[in-house]
């Protein structure tokens, strides 16, 4: 099996690695790069605990080949806090006890961040549909959903404040909603 | 296993034509990686087509849209205009998996994986979509319904792959819809599915229709009898009854853990009827 040499960017840093062509991005992150924040719950795209962003888009790293990320940008849970400063979602998850064993948490955080970057004002249904590919065996989801809703609220407040200070500042990012709730059938 | 990421169609065709053993195209990988992991396929060669120029493009063409083989479900949804033209197709594609899966999964991968329950396929068939097949000898455009032949099997010859799917311009007063039955609201595979497109005249009489059923046979079916059941009608109750009966008659399902023959046969009629009502309303505008 011929090894593949890959140059990519992870959390803003240039990274190079060599992997076998049958290794997933999740295998590479965990076993070759020592980035064990992304978890393997299933390895088949069902649980979302391996969620990362690839060029800004939320994906399951267990369903991406390590060999194919050359020239792309990956975002993992390791890049979420800025030094000691937690991301607002991480802070809210802690405060709201939105985790128990914690295996699902990195995936939920990455997925929730991808949602709030697109839509700072999601409805509960939109949050639940957006996160439908993230499974949690412990919390019963309620606290997770509430933490995401609460973070969104804080972000809206902060955005309103800063745009009140700077009247010329641009409005919050275009609202792109996860409309799936209205769409599922039968 | 060898991994290749060619940057032209010609190079990809060359690799596939010369390869010995098992070769697989890699699009979104949401089927392929699962199958590799479970040992269902052990490819000797994997050809990633996402870096080939054009594969990730949605291009307006002859009043319709040509959708590259590497366009993900999320990209298709964000395009907006394809969904206005063919809501049935885009809704069906967006039903595939979760947000994470939508970031990767392609319509063409859904088609070429050849699962009888593939969500986008009945919707594409109803829309009269064609697949562009590139290969060592020639490029050919074929109806989407001729790609899958049986579960996991396609009509593609050695060296061939699908470079894009074309959704034609719909005539005025055309509506489309897709519905599937699953026991939950998300993250499941269709037990039964129905895709419909229909065109009305100014009086609201159906002048043309295409009806396709998923998960009730070895591949998605295009059912002429369903179309005939509603053409010439204004989709009154009698027409809907004829449609449901024709759909149930056409269904040749199996019993498995997802549903029995009896259940699937009945629900094929129910979904055809419901999808027809949605498509009719959309056609009326
Ligand atoms: C968690 C999860 C949920 C899912 N839910 C659904 C669902 O609800 N409905 C549904 O229909 N499917 C579902 N799927 C299956 C899968 O996501 C879809 O079939 C998807 O559309 C496949 O597209 P892809 O681009 O990822 O294909 P890939 O995995 O890249 O390819 C699939 C197959 O087609 C071949 N292929 C791909 N592109 C081409 C091409 N251009 N020419 C020739 N051959 C090609 C590949 O070699 C491979 O054999 C789900 C999968 C997962 C993991
Ligand atoms: S480990 Fe990737 S989705 Fe479960
Ligand atoms: S906290 Fe244990 S799986 Fe979610």
PDB file of C-alpha atoms in Angstrom, chain B residues 27-216:
ATOM      1  CA  UNK B  27     -17.133  11.651  -4.593  1.00  0.00           C
ATOM      2  CA  UNK B  28     -18.442  12.564  -1.120  1.00  0.00           C
ATOM      3  CA  UNK B  29     -17.315   9.203   0.241  1.00  0.00           C
ATOM      4  CA  UNK B  30     -20.357   8.833   2.497  1.00  0.00           C
ATOM      5  CA  UNK B  31     -21.149   5.424   1.024  1.00  0.00           C
ATOM      6  CA  UNK B  32     -17.674   4.406  -0.103  1.00  0.00           C
ATOM      7  CA  UNK B  33     -15.881   4.915   3.222  1.00  0.00           C
ATOM      8  CA  UNK B  34     -18.585   3.052   5.132  1.00  0.00           C
ATOM      9  CA  UNK B  35     -18.369   0.178   2.657  1.00  0.00           C
ATOM     10  CA  UNK B  36     -14.564   0.083   2.828  1.00  0.00           C
ATOM     11  CA  UNK B  37     -14.612   0.079   6.595  1.00  0.00           C
ATOM     12  CA  UNK B  38     -17.042  -2.817   6.790  1.00  0.00           C
ATOM     13  CA  UNK B  39     -15.013  -4.773   4.246  1.00  0.00           C
ATOM     14  CA  UNK B  40     -17.902  -4.769   1.775  1.00  0.00           C
ATOM     15  CA  UNK B  41     -15.519  -3.390  -0.856  1.00  0.00           C
ATOM     16  CA  UNK B  42     -11.747  -3.529  -0.879  1.00  0.00           C
ATOM     17  CA  UNK B  43     -10.754  -1.307  -3.774  1.00  0.00           C
ATOM     18  CA  UNK B  44      -7.349  -1.593  -5.414  1.00  0.00           C
ATOM     19  CA  UNK B  45      -7.760   1.917  -6.783  1.00  0.00           C
ATOM     20  CA  UNK B  46      -9.713   4.921  -5.503  1.00  0.00           C
ATOM     21  CA  UNK B  47     -10.073   7.878  -7.870  1.00  0.00           C
ATOM     22  CA  UNK B  48     -11.072  11.145  -6.226  1.00  0.00           C
ATOM     23  CA  UNK B  49     -12.854  13.258  -8.852  1.00  0.00           C
ATOM     24  CA  UNK B  50     -13.472  16.331  -6.695  1.00  0.00           C
ATOM     25  CA  UNK B  51     -10.379  18.128  -7.989  1.00  0.00           C
ATOM     26  CA  UNK B  52     -11.387  17.891 -11.648  1.00  0.00           C
ATOM     27  CA  UNK B  53     -12.445  21.368 -12.866  1.00  0.00           C
ATOM     28  CA  UNK B  54     -16.203  21.608 -13.351  1.00  0.00           C
ATOM     29  CA  UNK B  55     -17.121  18.726 -11.038  1.00  0.00           C
ATOM     30  CA  UNK B  56     -18.161  21.092  -8.274  1.00  0.00           C
ATOM     31  CA  UNK B  57     -20.091  23.487 -10.533  1.00  0.00           C
ATOM     32  CA  UNK B  58     -23.789  24.058 -11.069  1.00  0.00           C
ATOM     33  CA  UNK B  59     -24.159  25.548 -14.542  1.00  0.00           C
ATOM     34  CA  UNK B  60     -27.268  27.013 -16.191  1.00  0.00           C
ATOM     35  CA  UNK B  61     -27.728  25.123 -19.472  1.00  0.00           C
ATOM     36  CA  UNK B  62     -30.553  25.247 -22.061  1.00  0.00           C
ATOM     37  CA  UNK B  63     -32.883  26.729 -19.483  1.00  0.00           C
ATOM     38  CA  UNK B  64     -32.144  23.945 -16.986  1.00  0.00           C
ATOM     39  CA  UNK B  65     -29.171  23.125 -14.781  1.00  0.00           C
ATOM     40  CA  UNK B  66     -26.177  20.840 -15.149  1.00  0.00           C
ATOM     41  CA  UNK B  67     -24.976  19.650 -11.762  1.00  0.00           C
ATOM     42  CA  UNK B  68     -21.402  18.448 -11.421  1.00  0.00           C
ATOM     43  CA  UNK B  69     -20.747  15.023  -9.945  1.00  0.00           C
ATOM     44  CA  UNK B  70     -19.002  16.463  -6.877  1.00  0.00           C
ATOM     45  CA  UNK B  71     -21.655  19.035  -5.891  1.00  0.00           C
ATOM     46  CA  UNK B  72     -22.738  18.299  -2.315  1.00  0.00           C
ATOM     47  CA  UNK B  73     -26.292  18.359  -1.026  1.00  0.00           C
ATOM     48  CA  UNK B  74     -25.529  21.493   0.978  1.00  0.00           C
ATOM     49  CA  UNK B  75     -24.160  23.280  -2.091  1.00  0.00           C
ATOM     50  CA  UNK B  76     -27.231  22.277  -4.072  1.00  0.00           C
ATOM     51  CA  UNK B  77     -29.522  23.705  -1.396  1.00  0.00           C
ATOM     52  CA  UNK B  78     -27.538  26.932  -1.099  1.00  0.00           C
ATOM     53  CA  UNK B  79     -27.747  27.476  -4.851  1.00  0.00           C
ATOM     54  CA  UNK B  80     -31.444  28.270  -4.407  1.00  0.00           C
ATOM     55  CA  UNK B  81     -32.419  28.489  -8.070  1.00  0.00           C
ATOM     56  CA  UNK B  82     -32.227  24.761  -8.749  1.00  0.00           C
ATOM     57  CA  UNK B  83     -34.594  24.270  -5.827  1.00  0.00           C
ATOM     58  CA  UNK B  84     -37.032  26.799  -7.239  1.00  0.00           C
ATOM     59  CA  UNK B  85     -37.036  25.005 -10.561  1.00  0.00           C
ATOM     60  CA  UNK B  86     -37.083  21.409  -9.262  1.00  0.00           C
ATOM     61  CA  UNK B  87     -38.098  21.476  -5.583  1.00  0.00           C
ATOM     62  CA  UNK B  88     -38.741  17.731  -5.582  1.00  0.00           C
ATOM     63  CA  UNK B  89     -35.143  16.968  -6.567  1.00  0.00           C
ATOM     64  CA  UNK B  90     -33.505  19.344  -4.125  1.00  0.00           C
ATOM     65  CA  UNK B  91     -35.753  18.334  -1.231  1.00  0.00           C
ATOM     66  CA  UNK B  92     -35.035  14.675  -1.913  1.00  0.00           C
ATOM     67  CA  UNK B  93     -31.282  15.299  -2.007  1.00  0.00           C
ATOM     68  CA  UNK B  94     -31.414  17.317   1.200  1.00  0.00           C
ATOM     69  CA  UNK B  95     -33.137  14.428   3.001  1.00  0.00           C
ATOM     70  CA  UNK B  96     -29.918  12.400   2.717  1.00  0.00           C
ATOM     71  CA  UNK B  97     -28.351  11.995   6.146  1.00  0.00           C
ATOM     72  CA  UNK B  98     -27.423  14.738   8.599  1.00  0.00           C
ATOM     73  CA  UNK B  99     -25.891  18.196   8.253  1.00  0.00           C
ATOM     74  CA  UNK B 100     -22.477  16.489   8.247  1.00  0.00           C
ATOM     75  CA  UNK B 101     -23.512  14.067   5.498  1.00  0.00           C
ATOM     76  CA  UNK B 102     -25.046  16.924   3.470  1.00  0.00           C
ATOM     77  CA  UNK B 103     -21.663  18.645   3.491  1.00  0.00           C
ATOM     78  CA  UNK B 104     -20.237  15.773   1.458  1.00  0.00           C
ATOM     79  CA  UNK B 105     -22.897  13.569  -0.143  1.00  0.00           C
ATOM     80  CA  UNK B 106     -23.533  14.055  -3.856  1.00  0.00           C
ATOM     81  CA  UNK B 107     -26.580  13.286  -5.990  1.00  0.00           C
ATOM     82  CA  UNK B 108     -24.412  11.398  -8.456  1.00  0.00           C
ATOM     83  CA  UNK B 109     -22.868   9.303  -5.672  1.00  0.00           C
ATOM     84  CA  UNK B 110     -26.385   8.552  -4.456  1.00  0.00           C
ATOM     85  CA  UNK B 111     -27.241   7.449  -8.015  1.00  0.00           C
ATOM     86  CA  UNK B 112     -24.090   5.406  -8.679  1.00  0.00           C
ATOM     87  CA  UNK B 113     -24.170   3.669  -5.319  1.00  0.00           C
ATOM     88  CA  UNK B 114     -27.290   2.048  -6.778  1.00  0.00           C
ATOM     89  CA  UNK B 115     -29.234   1.543  -3.583  1.00  0.00           C
ATOM     90  CA  UNK B 116     -32.927   0.953  -4.337  1.00  0.00           C
ATOM     91  CA  UNK B 117     -33.698   3.365  -1.474  1.00  0.00           C
ATOM     92  CA  UNK B 118     -31.498   6.241  -2.699  1.00  0.00           C
ATOM     93  CA  UNK B 119     -33.530   9.370  -2.002  1.00  0.00           C
ATOM     94  CA  UNK B 120     -32.519  11.633  -4.867  1.00  0.00           C
ATOM     95  CA  UNK B 121     -33.053   9.005  -7.555  1.00  0.00           C
ATOM     96  CA  UNK B 122     -36.873   8.807  -7.842  1.00  0.00           C
ATOM     97  CA  UNK B 123     -36.960  12.610  -7.751  1.00  0.00           C
ATOM     98  CA  UNK B 124     -34.409  12.874 -10.568  1.00  0.00           C
ATOM     99  CA  UNK B 125     -36.252  10.240 -12.596  1.00  0.00           C
ATOM    100  CA  UNK B 126     -39.524  12.145 -12.177  1.00  0.00           C
ATOM    101  CA  UNK B 127     -37.789  15.323 -13.349  1.00  0.00           C
ATOM    102  CA  UNK B 128     -36.613  13.576 -16.526  1.00  0.00           C
ATOM    103  CA  UNK B 129     -32.967  14.083 -15.564  1.00  0.00           C
ATOM    104  CA  UNK B 130     -30.129  12.672 -17.663  1.00  0.00           C
ATOM    105  CA  UNK B 131     -26.701  11.546 -16.534  1.00  0.00           C
ATOM    106  CA  UNK B 132     -23.605  12.397 -18.578  1.00  0.00           C
ATOM    107  CA  UNK B 133     -21.411   9.325 -18.778  1.00  0.00           C
ATOM    108  CA  UNK B 134     -17.786   9.870 -19.769  1.00  0.00           C
ATOM    109  CA  UNK B 135     -15.533   7.005 -20.768  1.00  0.00           C
ATOM    110  CA  UNK B 136     -12.722   5.732 -22.937  1.00  0.00           C
ATOM    111  CA  UNK B 137     -14.801   5.477 -26.112  1.00  0.00           C
ATOM    112  CA  UNK B 138     -17.300   8.335 -25.987  1.00  0.00           C
ATOM    113  CA  UNK B 139     -19.427  10.615 -23.882  1.00  0.00           C
ATOM    114  CA  UNK B 140     -23.094   9.704 -23.700  1.00  0.00           C
ATOM    115  CA  UNK B 141     -26.165  11.237 -22.054  1.00  0.00           C
ATOM    116  CA  UNK B 142     -28.529   8.630 -20.664  1.00  0.00           C
ATOM    117  CA  UNK B 143     -31.769   8.791 -18.650  1.00  0.00           C
ATOM    118  CA  UNK B 144     -31.067   8.583 -14.925  1.00  0.00           C
ATOM    119  CA  UNK B 145     -33.315   5.505 -14.680  1.00  0.00           C
ATOM    120  CA  UNK B 146     -30.887   3.521 -16.835  1.00  0.00           C
ATOM    121  CA  UNK B 147     -27.903   3.879 -14.466  1.00  0.00           C
ATOM    122  CA  UNK B 148     -28.798   1.566 -11.573  1.00  0.00           C
ATOM    123  CA  UNK B 149     -29.628  -1.986 -12.618  1.00  0.00           C
ATOM    124  CA  UNK B 150     -29.810  -3.815  -9.258  1.00  0.00           C
ATOM    125  CA  UNK B 151     -28.700  -3.147  -5.686  1.00  0.00           C
ATOM    126  CA  UNK B 152     -25.054  -1.996  -5.914  1.00  0.00           C
ATOM    127  CA  UNK B 153     -24.932  -2.566  -9.699  1.00  0.00           C
ATOM    128  CA  UNK B 154     -24.859   0.005 -12.492  1.00  0.00           C
ATOM    129  CA  UNK B 155     -24.857  -0.033 -16.278  1.00  0.00           C
ATOM    130  CA  UNK B 156     -21.520   1.825 -16.381  1.00  0.00           C
ATOM    131  CA  UNK B 157     -18.844   0.002 -18.374  1.00  0.00           C
ATOM    132  CA  UNK B 158     -15.182  -0.286 -17.388  1.00  0.00           C
ATOM    133  CA  UNK B 159     -13.483   3.093 -17.498  1.00  0.00           C
ATOM    134  CA  UNK B 160     -16.781   5.007 -17.391  1.00  0.00           C
ATOM    135  CA  UNK B 161     -18.088   7.361 -14.746  1.00  0.00           C
ATOM    136  CA  UNK B 162     -20.802   9.995 -14.442  1.00  0.00           C
ATOM    137  CA  UNK B 163     -19.487  13.550 -14.772  1.00  0.00           C
ATOM    138  CA  UNK B 164     -22.747  15.420 -14.212  1.00  0.00           C
ATOM    139  CA  UNK B 165     -26.509  15.240 -14.076  1.00  0.00           C
ATOM    140  CA  UNK B 166     -28.725  17.483 -16.192  1.00  0.00           C
ATOM    141  CA  UNK B 167     -32.071  18.749 -14.930  1.00  0.00           C
ATOM    142  CA  UNK B 168     -34.006  20.009 -17.968  1.00  0.00           C
ATOM    143  CA  UNK B 169     -36.025  23.199 -18.080  1.00  0.00           C
ATOM    144  CA  UNK B 170     -39.534  22.358 -16.876  1.00  0.00           C
ATOM    145  CA  UNK B 171     -42.477  23.468 -19.046  1.00  0.00           C
ATOM    146  CA  UNK B 172     -44.677  26.249 -17.615  1.00  0.00           C
ATOM    147  CA  UNK B 173     -47.007  25.112 -14.798  1.00  0.00           C
ATOM    148  CA  UNK B 174     -44.803  22.196 -13.761  1.00  0.00           C
ATOM    149  CA  UNK B 175     -44.598  21.050 -10.152  1.00  0.00           C
ATOM    150  CA  UNK B 176     -42.513  18.381  -8.450  1.00  0.00           C
ATOM    151  CA  UNK B 177     -42.384  16.681  -5.069  1.00  0.00           C
ATOM    152  CA  UNK B 178     -40.697  13.805  -3.281  1.00  0.00           C
ATOM    153  CA  UNK B 179     -41.819  12.007  -0.143  1.00  0.00           C
ATOM    154  CA  UNK B 180     -40.356   9.068   1.716  1.00  0.00           C
ATOM    155  CA  UNK B 181     -41.600   7.050   4.632  1.00  0.00           C
ATOM    156  CA  UNK B 182     -39.191   6.512   7.519  1.00  0.00           C
ATOM    157  CA  UNK B 183     -40.128   5.528  11.086  1.00  0.00           C
ATOM    158  CA  UNK B 184     -38.451   8.646  12.502  1.00  0.00           C
ATOM    159  CA  UNK B 185     -38.002  12.196  11.248  1.00  0.00           C
ATOM    160  CA  UNK B 186     -34.280  12.193  10.367  1.00  0.00           C
ATOM    161  CA  UNK B 187     -31.273   9.967   9.698  1.00  0.00           C
ATOM    162  CA  UNK B 188     -32.923   6.895   8.254  1.00  0.00           C
ATOM    163  CA  UNK B 189     -33.214   5.106   4.941  1.00  0.00           C
ATOM    164  CA  UNK B 190     -36.464   5.187   2.960  1.00  0.00           C
ATOM    165  CA  UNK B 191     -38.837   2.271   3.522  1.00  0.00           C
ATOM    166  CA  UNK B 192     -40.910   3.487   0.575  1.00  0.00           C
ATOM    167  CA  UNK B 193     -40.538   6.625  -1.531  1.00  0.00           C
ATOM    168  CA  UNK B 194     -42.328   8.460  -4.328  1.00  0.00           C
ATOM    169  CA  UNK B 195     -41.093  11.206  -6.652  1.00  0.00           C
ATOM    170  CA  UNK B 196     -43.510  13.008  -8.946  1.00  0.00           C
ATOM    171  CA  UNK B 197     -43.382  15.750 -11.540  1.00  0.00           C
ATOM    172  CA  UNK B 198     -46.401  16.992 -13.467  1.00  0.00           C
ATOM    173  CA  UNK B 199     -47.350  19.715 -15.906  1.00  0.00           C
ATOM    174  CA  UNK B 200     -50.778  21.379 -16.108  1.00  0.00           C
ATOM    175  CA  UNK B 201     -52.568  23.351 -18.822  1.00  0.00           C
ATOM    176  CA  UNK B 202     -54.105  26.760 -18.088  1.00  0.00           C
ATOM    177  CA  UNK B 203     -57.297  25.048 -16.871  1.00  0.00           C
ATOM    178  CA  UNK B 204     -55.443  22.955 -14.312  1.00  0.00           C
ATOM    179  CA  UNK B 205     -55.708  19.719 -16.274  1.00  0.00           C
ATOM    180  CA  UNK B 206     -52.622  17.487 -16.020  1.00  0.00           C
ATOM    181  CA  UNK B 207     -51.051  17.181 -19.471  1.00  0.00           C
ATOM    182  CA  UNK B 208     -47.870  15.321 -18.578  1.00  0.00           C
ATOM    183  CA  UNK B 209     -46.565  13.451 -15.545  1.00  0.00           C
ATOM    184  CA  UNK B 210     -43.713  11.236 -14.451  1.00  0.00           C
ATOM    185  CA  UNK B 211     -43.999   9.105 -11.327  1.00  0.00           C
ATOM    186  CA  UNK B 212     -41.128   7.152  -9.806  1.00  0.00           C
ATOM    187  CA  UNK B 213     -41.178   4.833  -6.799  1.00  0.00           C
ATOM    188  CA  UNK B 214     -38.192   4.055  -4.586  1.00  0.00           C
ATOM    189  CA  UNK B 215     -37.429   1.145  -2.235  1.00  0.00           C
ATOM    190  CA  UNK B 216     -40.161  -1.082  -3.653  1.00  0.00           C
TER     191      UNK B 216
END
